[in-house]
mmCIF file of C-alpha atoms in Angstrom:
data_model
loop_
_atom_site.group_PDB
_atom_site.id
_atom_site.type_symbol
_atom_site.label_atom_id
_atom_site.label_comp_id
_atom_site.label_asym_id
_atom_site.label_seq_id
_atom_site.Cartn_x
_atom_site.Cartn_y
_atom_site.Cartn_z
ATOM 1 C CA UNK A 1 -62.182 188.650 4.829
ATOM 2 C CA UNK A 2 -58.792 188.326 3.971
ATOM 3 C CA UNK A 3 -56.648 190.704 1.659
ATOM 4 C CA UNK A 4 -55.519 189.325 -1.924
ATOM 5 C CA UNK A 5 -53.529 191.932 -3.002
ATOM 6 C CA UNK A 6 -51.106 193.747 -0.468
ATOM 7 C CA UNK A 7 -48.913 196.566 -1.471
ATOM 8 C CA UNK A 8 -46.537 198.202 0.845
ATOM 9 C CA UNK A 9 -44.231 201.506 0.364
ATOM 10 C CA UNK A 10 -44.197 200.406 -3.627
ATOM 11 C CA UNK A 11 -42.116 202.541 -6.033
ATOM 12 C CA UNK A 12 -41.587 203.300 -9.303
ATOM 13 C CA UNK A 13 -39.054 205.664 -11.302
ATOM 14 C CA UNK A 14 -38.973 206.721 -14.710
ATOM 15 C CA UNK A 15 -35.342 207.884 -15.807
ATOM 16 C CA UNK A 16 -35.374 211.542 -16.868
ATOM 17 C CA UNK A 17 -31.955 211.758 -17.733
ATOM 18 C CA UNK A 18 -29.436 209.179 -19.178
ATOM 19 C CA UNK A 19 -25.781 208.819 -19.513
ATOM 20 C CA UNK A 20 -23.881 207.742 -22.611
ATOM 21 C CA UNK A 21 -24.216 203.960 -21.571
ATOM 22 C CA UNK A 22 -28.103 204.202 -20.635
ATOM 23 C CA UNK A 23 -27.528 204.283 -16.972
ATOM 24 C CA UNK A 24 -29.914 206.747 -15.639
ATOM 25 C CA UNK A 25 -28.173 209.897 -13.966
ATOM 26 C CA UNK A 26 -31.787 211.336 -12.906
ATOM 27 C CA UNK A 27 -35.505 210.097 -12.495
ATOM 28 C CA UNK A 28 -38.291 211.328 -11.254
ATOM 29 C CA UNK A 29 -40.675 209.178 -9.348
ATOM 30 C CA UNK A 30 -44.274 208.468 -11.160
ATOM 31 C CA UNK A 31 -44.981 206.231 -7.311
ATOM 32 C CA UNK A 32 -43.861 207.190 -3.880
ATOM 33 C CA UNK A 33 -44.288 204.957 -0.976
ATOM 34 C CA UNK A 34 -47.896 203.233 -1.906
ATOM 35 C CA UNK A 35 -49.526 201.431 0.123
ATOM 36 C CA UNK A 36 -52.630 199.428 -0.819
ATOM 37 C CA UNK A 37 -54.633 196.671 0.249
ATOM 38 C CA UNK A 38 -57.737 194.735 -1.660
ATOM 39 C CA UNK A 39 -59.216 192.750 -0.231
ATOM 40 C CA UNK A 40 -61.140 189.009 -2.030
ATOM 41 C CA UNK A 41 -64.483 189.944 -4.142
ATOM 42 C CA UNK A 42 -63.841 193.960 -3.310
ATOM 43 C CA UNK A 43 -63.468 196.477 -5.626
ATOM 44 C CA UNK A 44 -60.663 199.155 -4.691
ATOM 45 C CA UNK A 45 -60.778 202.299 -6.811
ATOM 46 C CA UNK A 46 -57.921 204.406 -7.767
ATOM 47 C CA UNK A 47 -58.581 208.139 -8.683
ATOM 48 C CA UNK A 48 -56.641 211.305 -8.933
ATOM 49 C CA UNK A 49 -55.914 213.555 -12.066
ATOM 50 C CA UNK A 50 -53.937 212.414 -15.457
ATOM 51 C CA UNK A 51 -50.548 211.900 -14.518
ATOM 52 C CA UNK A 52 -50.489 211.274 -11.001
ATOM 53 C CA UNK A 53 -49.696 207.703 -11.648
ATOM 54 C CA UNK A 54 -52.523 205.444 -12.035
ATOM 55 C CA UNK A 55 -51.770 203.575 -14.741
ATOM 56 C CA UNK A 56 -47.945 203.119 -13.616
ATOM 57 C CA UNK A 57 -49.222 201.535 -10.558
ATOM 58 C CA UNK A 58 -51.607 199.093 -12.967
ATOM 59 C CA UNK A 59 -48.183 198.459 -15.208
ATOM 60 C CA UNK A 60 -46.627 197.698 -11.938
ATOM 61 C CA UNK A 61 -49.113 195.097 -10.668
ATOM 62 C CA UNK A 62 -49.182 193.537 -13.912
ATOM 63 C CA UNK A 63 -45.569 193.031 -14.189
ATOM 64 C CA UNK A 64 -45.054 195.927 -17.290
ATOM 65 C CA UNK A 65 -42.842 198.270 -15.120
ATOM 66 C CA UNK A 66 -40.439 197.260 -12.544
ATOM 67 C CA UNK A 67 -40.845 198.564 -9.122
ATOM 68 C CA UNK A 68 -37.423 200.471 -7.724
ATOM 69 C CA UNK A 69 -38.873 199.823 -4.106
ATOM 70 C CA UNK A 70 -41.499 198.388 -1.581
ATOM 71 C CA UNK A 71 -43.372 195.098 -1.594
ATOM 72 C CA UNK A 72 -46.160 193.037 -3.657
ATOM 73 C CA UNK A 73 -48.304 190.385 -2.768
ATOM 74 C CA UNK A 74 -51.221 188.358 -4.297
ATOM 75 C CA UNK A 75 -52.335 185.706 -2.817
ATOM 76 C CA UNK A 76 -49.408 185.694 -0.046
ATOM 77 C CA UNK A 77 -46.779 185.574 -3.185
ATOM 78 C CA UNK A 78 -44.541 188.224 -3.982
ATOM 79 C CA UNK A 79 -44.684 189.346 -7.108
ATOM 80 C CA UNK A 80 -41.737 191.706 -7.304
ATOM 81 C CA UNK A 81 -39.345 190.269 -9.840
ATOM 82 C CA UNK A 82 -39.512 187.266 -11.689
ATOM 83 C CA UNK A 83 -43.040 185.740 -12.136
ATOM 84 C CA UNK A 84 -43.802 182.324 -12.862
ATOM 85 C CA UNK A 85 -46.710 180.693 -15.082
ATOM 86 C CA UNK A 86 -48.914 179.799 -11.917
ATOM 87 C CA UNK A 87 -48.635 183.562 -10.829
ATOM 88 C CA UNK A 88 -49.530 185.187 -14.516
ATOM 89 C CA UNK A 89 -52.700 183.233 -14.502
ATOM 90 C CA UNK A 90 -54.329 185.093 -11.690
ATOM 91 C CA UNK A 91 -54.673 188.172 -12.527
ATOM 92 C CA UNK A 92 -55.419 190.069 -15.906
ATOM 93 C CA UNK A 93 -55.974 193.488 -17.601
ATOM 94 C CA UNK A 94 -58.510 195.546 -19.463
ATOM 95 C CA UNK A 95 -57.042 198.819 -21.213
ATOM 96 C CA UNK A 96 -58.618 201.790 -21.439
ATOM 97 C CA UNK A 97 -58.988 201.222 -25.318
ATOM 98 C CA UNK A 98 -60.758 198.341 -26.817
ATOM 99 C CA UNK A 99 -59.464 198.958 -30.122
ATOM 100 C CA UNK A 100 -56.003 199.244 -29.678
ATOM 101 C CA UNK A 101 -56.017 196.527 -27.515
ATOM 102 C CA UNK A 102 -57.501 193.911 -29.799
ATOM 103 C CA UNK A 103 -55.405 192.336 -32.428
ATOM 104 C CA UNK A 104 -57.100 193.502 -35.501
ATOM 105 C CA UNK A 105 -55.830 189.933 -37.412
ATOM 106 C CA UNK A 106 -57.238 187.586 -35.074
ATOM 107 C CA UNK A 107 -60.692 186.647 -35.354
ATOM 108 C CA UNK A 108 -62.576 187.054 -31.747
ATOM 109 C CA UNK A 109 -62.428 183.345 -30.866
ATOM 110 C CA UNK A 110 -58.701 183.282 -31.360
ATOM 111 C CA UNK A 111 -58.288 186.987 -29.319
ATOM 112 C CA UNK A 112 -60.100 185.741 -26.273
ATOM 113 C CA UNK A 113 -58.469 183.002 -25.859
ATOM 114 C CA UNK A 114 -55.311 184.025 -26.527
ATOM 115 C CA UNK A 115 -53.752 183.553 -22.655
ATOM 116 C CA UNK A 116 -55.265 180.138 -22.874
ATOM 117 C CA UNK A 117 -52.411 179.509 -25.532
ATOM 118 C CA UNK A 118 -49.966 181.065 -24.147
ATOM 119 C CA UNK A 119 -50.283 179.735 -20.099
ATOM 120 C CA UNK A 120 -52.847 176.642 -21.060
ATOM 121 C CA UNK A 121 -52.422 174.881 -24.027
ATOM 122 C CA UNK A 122 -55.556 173.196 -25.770
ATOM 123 C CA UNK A 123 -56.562 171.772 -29.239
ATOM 124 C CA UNK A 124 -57.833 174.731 -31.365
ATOM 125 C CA UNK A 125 -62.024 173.045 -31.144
ATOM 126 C CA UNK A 126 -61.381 172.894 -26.944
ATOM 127 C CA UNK A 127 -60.576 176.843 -27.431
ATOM 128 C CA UNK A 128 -63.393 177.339 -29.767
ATOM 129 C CA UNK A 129 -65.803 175.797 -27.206
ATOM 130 C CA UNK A 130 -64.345 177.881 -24.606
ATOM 131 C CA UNK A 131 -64.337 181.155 -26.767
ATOM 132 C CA UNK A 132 -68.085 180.872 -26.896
ATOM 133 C CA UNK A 133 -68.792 179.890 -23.516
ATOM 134 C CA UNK A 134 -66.810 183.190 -22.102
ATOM 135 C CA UNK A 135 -68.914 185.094 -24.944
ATOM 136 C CA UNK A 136 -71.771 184.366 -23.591
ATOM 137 C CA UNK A 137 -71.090 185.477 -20.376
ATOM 138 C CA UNK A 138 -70.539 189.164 -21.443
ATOM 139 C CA UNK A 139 -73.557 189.148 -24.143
ATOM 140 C CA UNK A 140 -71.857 188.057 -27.437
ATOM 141 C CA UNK A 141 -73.267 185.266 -29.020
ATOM 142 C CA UNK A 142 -71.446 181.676 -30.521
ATOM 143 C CA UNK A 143 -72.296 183.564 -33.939
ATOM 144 C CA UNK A 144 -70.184 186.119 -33.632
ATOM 145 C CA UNK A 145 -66.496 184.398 -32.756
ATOM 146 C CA UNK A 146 -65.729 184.452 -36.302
ATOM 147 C CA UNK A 147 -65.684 187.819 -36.868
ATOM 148 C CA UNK A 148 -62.892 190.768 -36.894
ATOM 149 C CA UNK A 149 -63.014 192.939 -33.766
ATOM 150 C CA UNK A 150 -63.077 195.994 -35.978
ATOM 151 C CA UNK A 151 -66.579 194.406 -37.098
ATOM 152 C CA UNK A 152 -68.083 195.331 -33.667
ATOM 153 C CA UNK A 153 -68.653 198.735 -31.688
ATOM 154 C CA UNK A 154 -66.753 200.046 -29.249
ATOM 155 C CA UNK A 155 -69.067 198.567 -26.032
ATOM 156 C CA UNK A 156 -68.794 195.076 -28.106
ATOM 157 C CA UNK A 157 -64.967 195.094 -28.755
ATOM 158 C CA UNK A 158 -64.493 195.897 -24.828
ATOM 159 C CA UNK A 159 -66.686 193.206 -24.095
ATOM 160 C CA UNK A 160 -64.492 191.263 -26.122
ATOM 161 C CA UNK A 161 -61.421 192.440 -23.853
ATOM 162 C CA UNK A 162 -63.396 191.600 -20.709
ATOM 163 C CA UNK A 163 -64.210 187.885 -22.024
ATOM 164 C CA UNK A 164 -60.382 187.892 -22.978
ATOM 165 C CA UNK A 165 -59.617 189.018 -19.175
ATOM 166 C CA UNK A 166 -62.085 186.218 -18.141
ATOM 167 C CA UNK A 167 -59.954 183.043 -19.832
ATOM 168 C CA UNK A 168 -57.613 182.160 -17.605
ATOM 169 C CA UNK A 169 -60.107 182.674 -14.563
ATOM 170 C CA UNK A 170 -57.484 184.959 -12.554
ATOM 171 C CA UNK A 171 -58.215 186.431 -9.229
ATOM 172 C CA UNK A 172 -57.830 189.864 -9.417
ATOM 173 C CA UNK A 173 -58.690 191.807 -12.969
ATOM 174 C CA UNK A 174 -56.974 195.526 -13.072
ATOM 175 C CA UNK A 175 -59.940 197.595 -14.651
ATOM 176 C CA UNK A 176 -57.470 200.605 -16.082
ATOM 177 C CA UNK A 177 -60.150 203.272 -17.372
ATOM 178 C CA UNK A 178 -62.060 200.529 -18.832
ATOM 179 C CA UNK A 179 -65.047 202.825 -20.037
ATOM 180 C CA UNK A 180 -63.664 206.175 -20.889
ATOM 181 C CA UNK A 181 -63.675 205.850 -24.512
ATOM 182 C CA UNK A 182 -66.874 204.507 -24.509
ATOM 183 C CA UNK A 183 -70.095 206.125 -25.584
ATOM 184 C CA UNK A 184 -72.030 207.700 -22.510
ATOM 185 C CA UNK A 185 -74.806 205.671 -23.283
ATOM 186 C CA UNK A 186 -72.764 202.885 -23.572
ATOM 187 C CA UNK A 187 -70.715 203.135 -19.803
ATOM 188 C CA UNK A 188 -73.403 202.222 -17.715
ATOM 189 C CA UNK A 189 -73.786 198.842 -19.341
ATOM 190 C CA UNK A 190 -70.158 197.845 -19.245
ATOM 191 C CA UNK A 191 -69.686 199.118 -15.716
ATOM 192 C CA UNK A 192 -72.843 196.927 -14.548
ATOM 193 C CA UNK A 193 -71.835 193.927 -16.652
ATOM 194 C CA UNK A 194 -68.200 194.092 -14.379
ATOM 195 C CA UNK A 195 -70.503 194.261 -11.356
ATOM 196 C CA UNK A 196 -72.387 191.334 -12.673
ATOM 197 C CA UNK A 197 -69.787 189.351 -13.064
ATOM 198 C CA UNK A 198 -67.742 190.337 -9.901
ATOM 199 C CA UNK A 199 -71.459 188.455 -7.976
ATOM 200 C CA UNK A 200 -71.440 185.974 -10.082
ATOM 201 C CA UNK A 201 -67.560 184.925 -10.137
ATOM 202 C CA UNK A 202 -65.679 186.864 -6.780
ATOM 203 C CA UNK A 203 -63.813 188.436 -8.963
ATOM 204 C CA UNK A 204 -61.609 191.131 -7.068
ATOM 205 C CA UNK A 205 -60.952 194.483 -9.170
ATOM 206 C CA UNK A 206 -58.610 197.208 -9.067
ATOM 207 C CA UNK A 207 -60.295 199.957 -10.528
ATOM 208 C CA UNK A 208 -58.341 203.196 -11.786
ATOM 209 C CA UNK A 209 -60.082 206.320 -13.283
ATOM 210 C CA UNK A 210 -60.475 209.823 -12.970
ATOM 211 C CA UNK A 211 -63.746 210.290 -12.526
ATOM 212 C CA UNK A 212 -65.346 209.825 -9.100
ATOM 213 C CA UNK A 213 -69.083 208.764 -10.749
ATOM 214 C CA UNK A 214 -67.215 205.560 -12.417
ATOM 215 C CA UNK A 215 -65.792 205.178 -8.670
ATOM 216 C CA UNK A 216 -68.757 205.856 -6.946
ATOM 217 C CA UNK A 217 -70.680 203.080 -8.637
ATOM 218 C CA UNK A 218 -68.427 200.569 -8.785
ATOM 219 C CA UNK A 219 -66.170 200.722 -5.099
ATOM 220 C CA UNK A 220 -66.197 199.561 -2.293
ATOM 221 C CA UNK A 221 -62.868 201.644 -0.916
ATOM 222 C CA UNK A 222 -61.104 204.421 -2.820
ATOM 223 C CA UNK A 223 -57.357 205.586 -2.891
ATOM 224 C CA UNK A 224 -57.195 209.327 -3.728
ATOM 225 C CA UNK A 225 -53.837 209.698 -5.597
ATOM 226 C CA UNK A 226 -51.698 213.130 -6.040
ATOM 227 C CA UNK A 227 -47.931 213.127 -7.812
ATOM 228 C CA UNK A 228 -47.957 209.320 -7.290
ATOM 229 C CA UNK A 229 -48.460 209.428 -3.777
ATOM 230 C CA UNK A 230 -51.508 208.092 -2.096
ATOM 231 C CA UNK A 231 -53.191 211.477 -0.280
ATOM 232 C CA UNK A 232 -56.286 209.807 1.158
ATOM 233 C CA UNK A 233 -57.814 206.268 1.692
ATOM 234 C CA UNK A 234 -60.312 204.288 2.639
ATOM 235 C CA UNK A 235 -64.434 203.405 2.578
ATOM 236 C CA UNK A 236 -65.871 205.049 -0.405
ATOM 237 C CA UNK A 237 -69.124 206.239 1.354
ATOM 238 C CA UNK A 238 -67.003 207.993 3.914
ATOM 239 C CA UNK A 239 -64.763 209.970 1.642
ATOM 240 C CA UNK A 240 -67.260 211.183 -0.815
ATOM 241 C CA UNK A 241 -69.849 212.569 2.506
ATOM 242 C CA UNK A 242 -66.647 213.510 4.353
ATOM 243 C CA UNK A 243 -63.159 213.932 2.440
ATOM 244 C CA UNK A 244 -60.376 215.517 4.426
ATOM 245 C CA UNK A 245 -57.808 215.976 2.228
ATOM 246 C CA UNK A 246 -57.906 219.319 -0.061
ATOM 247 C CA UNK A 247 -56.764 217.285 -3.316
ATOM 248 C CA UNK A 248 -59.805 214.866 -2.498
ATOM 249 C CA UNK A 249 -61.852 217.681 -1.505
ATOM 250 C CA UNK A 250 -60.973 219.518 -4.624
ATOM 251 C CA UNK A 251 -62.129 216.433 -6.689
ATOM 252 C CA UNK A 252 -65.693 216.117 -5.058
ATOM 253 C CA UNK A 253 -65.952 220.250 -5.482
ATOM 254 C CA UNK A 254 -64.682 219.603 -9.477
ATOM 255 C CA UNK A 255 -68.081 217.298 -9.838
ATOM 256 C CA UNK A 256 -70.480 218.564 -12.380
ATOM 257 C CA UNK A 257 -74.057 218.432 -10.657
ATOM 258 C CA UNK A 258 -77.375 219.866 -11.990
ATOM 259 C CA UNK A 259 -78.310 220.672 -8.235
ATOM 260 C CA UNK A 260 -75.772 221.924 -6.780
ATOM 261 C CA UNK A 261 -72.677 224.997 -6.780
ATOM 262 C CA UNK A 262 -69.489 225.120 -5.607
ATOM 263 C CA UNK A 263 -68.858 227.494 -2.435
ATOM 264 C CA UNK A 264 -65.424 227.868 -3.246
ATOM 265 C CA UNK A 265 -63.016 228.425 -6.127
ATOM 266 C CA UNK A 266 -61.357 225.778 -6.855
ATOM 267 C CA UNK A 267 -58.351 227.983 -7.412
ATOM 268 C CA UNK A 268 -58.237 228.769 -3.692
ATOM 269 C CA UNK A 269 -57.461 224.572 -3.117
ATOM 270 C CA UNK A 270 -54.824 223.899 -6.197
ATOM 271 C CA UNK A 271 -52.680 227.037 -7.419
ATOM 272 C CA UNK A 272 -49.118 226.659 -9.244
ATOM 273 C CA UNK A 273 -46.720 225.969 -6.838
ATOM 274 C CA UNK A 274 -43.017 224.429 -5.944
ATOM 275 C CA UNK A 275 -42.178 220.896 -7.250
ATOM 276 C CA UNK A 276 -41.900 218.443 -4.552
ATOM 277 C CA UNK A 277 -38.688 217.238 -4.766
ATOM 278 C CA UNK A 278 -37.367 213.590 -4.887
ATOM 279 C CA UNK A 279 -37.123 211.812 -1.671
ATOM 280 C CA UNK A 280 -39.124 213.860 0.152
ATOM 281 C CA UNK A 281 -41.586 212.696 2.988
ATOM 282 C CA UNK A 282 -44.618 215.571 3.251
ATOM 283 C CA UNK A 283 -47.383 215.946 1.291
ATOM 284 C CA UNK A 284 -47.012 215.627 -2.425
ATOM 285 C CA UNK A 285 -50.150 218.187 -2.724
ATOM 286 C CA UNK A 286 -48.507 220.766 -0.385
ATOM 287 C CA UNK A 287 -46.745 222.672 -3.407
ATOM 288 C CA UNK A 288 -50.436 223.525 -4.939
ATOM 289 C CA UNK A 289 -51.981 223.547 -2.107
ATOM 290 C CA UNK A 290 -53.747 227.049 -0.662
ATOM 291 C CA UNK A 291 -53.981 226.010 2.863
ATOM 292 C CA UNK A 292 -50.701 224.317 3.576
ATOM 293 C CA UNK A 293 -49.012 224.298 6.887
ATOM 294 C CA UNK A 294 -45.509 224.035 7.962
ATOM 295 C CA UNK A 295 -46.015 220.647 9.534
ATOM 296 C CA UNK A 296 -47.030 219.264 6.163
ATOM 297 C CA UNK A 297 -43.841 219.211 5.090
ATOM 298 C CA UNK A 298 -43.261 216.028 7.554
ATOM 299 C CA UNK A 299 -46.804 214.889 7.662
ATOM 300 C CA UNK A 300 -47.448 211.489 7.702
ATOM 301 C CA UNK A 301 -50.572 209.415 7.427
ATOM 302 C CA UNK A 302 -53.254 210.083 10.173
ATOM 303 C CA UNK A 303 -55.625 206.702 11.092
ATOM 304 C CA UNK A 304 -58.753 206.714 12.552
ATOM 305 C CA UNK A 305 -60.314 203.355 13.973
ATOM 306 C CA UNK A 306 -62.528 202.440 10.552
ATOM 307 C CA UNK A 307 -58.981 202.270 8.385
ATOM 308 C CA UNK A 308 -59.543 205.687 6.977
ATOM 309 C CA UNK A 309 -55.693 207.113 6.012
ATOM 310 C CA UNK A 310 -55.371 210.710 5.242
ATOM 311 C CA UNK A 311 -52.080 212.598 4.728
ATOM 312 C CA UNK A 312 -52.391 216.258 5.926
ATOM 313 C CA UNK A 313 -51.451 218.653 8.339
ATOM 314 C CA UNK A 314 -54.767 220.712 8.667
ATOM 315 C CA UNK A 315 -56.423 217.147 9.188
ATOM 316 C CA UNK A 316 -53.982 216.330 11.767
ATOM 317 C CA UNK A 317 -54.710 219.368 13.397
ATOM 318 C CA UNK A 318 -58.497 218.616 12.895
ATOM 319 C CA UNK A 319 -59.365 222.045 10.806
ATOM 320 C CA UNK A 320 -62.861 221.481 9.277
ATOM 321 C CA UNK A 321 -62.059 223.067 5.529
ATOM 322 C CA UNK A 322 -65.183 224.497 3.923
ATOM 323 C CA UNK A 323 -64.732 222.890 0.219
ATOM 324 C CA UNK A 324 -67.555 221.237 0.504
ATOM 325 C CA UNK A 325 -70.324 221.791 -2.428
ATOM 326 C CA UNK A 326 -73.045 223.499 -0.455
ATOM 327 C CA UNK A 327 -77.208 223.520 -2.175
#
């Protein structure tokens, strides 16, 4: 199966100091050296803690934030710097909020097909026609596309944004935290109307969250992110049985389960440590890390034959770390 979206050594700065002009004089970098791949109808999920850079990467992809470095490709195009119409119409975004994301003064037939007007032009009964036709698809019914967005619930409005997303039929959708402000009871049905439509349409998604259930059920590989560098990678069923990295290892550990305890404290993995300086080349986990090495200040990634990346020194040296949850 071939890949739709490659990324290779991508990153991203944010300035942390400027000049009197606006020229930055320091940054700090929110992505260092990612590489990704995601492959046609596959869903690749991105997880790590709040501010390791998951949504920068989404703003990347999506053309929000400018990449400093690296390389982009969907669909064999580059999309670092200027994209054209053809490119914008294959892929799309959900945001973590439905209600912020909606414009309150549209009415719904007018808000989901709002990239049709900008990228595809059609008389306002052609959009109409189309509004309820994408409605449909996600459970709202022709009724309803008159209405306000803040005259639906929160699972409605983001079903609203997903119908929206739908429009222009685009490739690859980039799923940022698309349930987290959702009701519990509400998740589940959003998360398997995505899967739904991923069958039904081979629709490829780039999934980012922070918790590893949303991953679980949704993923077919996972990137474990730390300080916006990619730590671990690859099959999802192999990293949740077998993670090698102690940030990934940490997460599993972090889980809540009615059946099982943690074996170790969790403040034996992370602890408060150095910050990892710009430029560097080790492990961006090393500074908080309680069983760092000296080689994991150079470590790069180690490979094994089913495209499982890890970047550590104690899995170079092949330590087995006890972090696992034990029954």
């Amino acid at each position: 199966m071939s890949a739709l979206l490659e990324i290779h050594d991508l990153e991203a700065r944010y300035a942390s100091r400027v000049d009197w002009r606006g020229r930055d004089q320091e940054y700090v970098l929110a992505l260092r050296a990612v590489s990704l791949t995601l492959e046609r109808g596959k869903t690749l999920g991105v997880v790590g803690e709040s501010g390791c850079g998951k949504s920068t990467l989404a703003r990347v992809i999506m053309g929000l934030k400018e990449a400093s470095a690296g390389t982009m490709l969907l669909d064999g195009v580059s999309l670092i710097g200027k994209r054209n119409r053809d490119q914008r119409r294959k892929y799309q975004i959900i945001f973590q909020d439905p209600q912020s994301s909606l414009n309150p003064r549209m009415k719904v037939w007018r808000v989901i097909t709002e990239p049709l007007r900008t990228l595809a032009p059609q008389s306002n009964s052609a959009l109409y026609r189309t509004a309820a036709e994408l409605g449909e698809k996600v459970g709202l019914s022709a009724s309803q596309m008159d209405r306000y967005p803040h005259e639906f619930s929160g699972g409605q409005r983001q079903r609203i944004a997903i119908a929206r997303a739908l429009a222009l039929n685009p490739a690859l959708i980039v799923l940022d935290e698309p349930t987290s402000a959702l009701d519990v009871s509400i998740q589940a049905q959003i998360l398997n109307l995505l899967l739904d439509l991923q069958n039904d349409l081979g629709l490829s998604y780039l999934l980012i969250s922070h918790d590893l259930a949303t991953i679980a059920h949704m993923s077919d590989n996972v990137a474990v992110m730390f300080a916006g560098e990619i730590v671990e990678y690859g099959p999802f069923q192999d990293i949740l049985e077998r993670p090698l990295h102690p940030f990934t290892k940490s997460l599993k550990a972090s889980t809540p389960s009615l059946t099982e305890k943690v074996s170790i404290s969790l403040a034996a993995v992370a602890q408060q440590g150095e910050k990892i300086p710009v430029g560097d080349t080790g492990c961006a986990f090393r500074g908080r890390c309680g069983f760092v090495l000296p080689e994991c200040a150079a470590v790069q990634y180690l490979a094994d034959s089913d495209g499982r990346l890890v970047r550590c020194g104690r899995a170079l040296r092949g330590d087995n770390l006890s972090l696992e949850k034990e029954t």
